[in-house]
Amino acid sequence: MPVAVLISGNGSNLQALIDRADLPIRIRAVVSNEPGAFGLKRARRAGIETRVLSHRDYRSREAYDAALDALLDEFEPGLIVLAGFMRILTPTFVARFRGRMLNIHPSLLPRFRGLHTHRRALEAGETVHGASVHFVTEELDGGPVVLQARVPVLPGDDPEKLAARVLNREHRIYPQVVRWFAQGRLRLDAAGRPRLDGQVLKHPLQLAELTVG
């Protein structure tokens, strides 16, 4: 399946996809809104075409998303993967790729939508934190969640230590969800519900529960 990956920074989840040579995908393009994003170097090292589309060159979110839409059309992706893409997408753009766009968020959604999730989890006294892979909808970090990974909050944790452990789990669950989608096993139905192997996921799957390939 042809895939386009959108990034803004380090691109470690992009690297996790690149490293999984067994995935039934071809990353046709990596697009960043930040010209200095290290993820662009990761893509180039892997021989993947890269594009920079800076949001600073556009006067509105709508104008930027229209340009991004046109750029993506060049690569005809079957799936858009957001991997640290720090942009709030417009409803028009999201609707264009409904059911074909995934995101990973560093919390156990619906807890801690938005930014600074690790600090907020620690301030809230959480004992368990984690990451979630979800379909993208118009609601920020509010799309249907497919798979989560839980990480214990340990004594002495700070945001950086907790983030590192969560990131390790992100690198496991994101390729798995991408695999399911590329295999045709995962889809978003007309009612906006995620289905895996034809069954509605009434609750997010958990990494420890996985018995499927």
PDB file of C-alpha atoms in Angstrom, residues 53-55 57-70 87 90 93:
ATOM      1  CA  LEU A  53       5.749  22.485   2.900  1.00  0.00           C
ATOM      2  CA  SER A  54       6.205  25.246   5.458  1.00  0.00           C
ATOM      3  CA  HIS A  55       3.046  26.531   7.086  1.00  0.00           C
ATOM      4  CA  ASP A  57       4.317  30.446   3.681  1.00  0.00           C
ATOM      5  CA  TYR A  58       0.514  30.407   3.945  1.00  0.00           C
ATOM      6  CA  ARG A  59      -1.852  32.963   5.407  1.00  0.00           C
ATOM      7  CA  SER A  60      -4.397  30.508   6.796  1.00  0.00           C
ATOM      8  CA  ARG A  61      -4.824  26.897   7.834  1.00  0.00           C
ATOM      9  CA  GLU A  62      -7.236  26.450   4.955  1.00  0.00           C
ATOM     10  CA  ALA A  63      -4.690  27.638   2.403  1.00  0.00           C
ATOM     11  CA  TYR A  64      -1.985  25.426   3.880  1.00  0.00           C
ATOM     12  CA  ASP A  65      -4.176  22.336   3.954  1.00  0.00           C
ATOM     13  CA  ALA A  66      -5.267  22.925   0.353  1.00  0.00           C
ATOM     14  CA  ALA A  67      -1.610  22.989  -0.687  1.00  0.00           C
ATOM     15  CA  LEU A  68      -0.895  19.884   1.384  1.00  0.00           C
ATOM     16  CA  ASP A  69      -3.842  18.112  -0.220  1.00  0.00           C
ATOM     17  CA  ALA A  70      -2.517  18.936  -3.688  1.00  0.00           C
ATOM     18  CA  ARG A  87      -0.520  20.874  12.879  1.00  0.00           C
ATOM     19  CA  THR A  90      -8.938  21.590   8.964  1.00  0.00           C
ATOM     20  CA  PHE A  93      -8.737  18.148   4.851  1.00  0.00           C
TER      21      PHE A  93
END
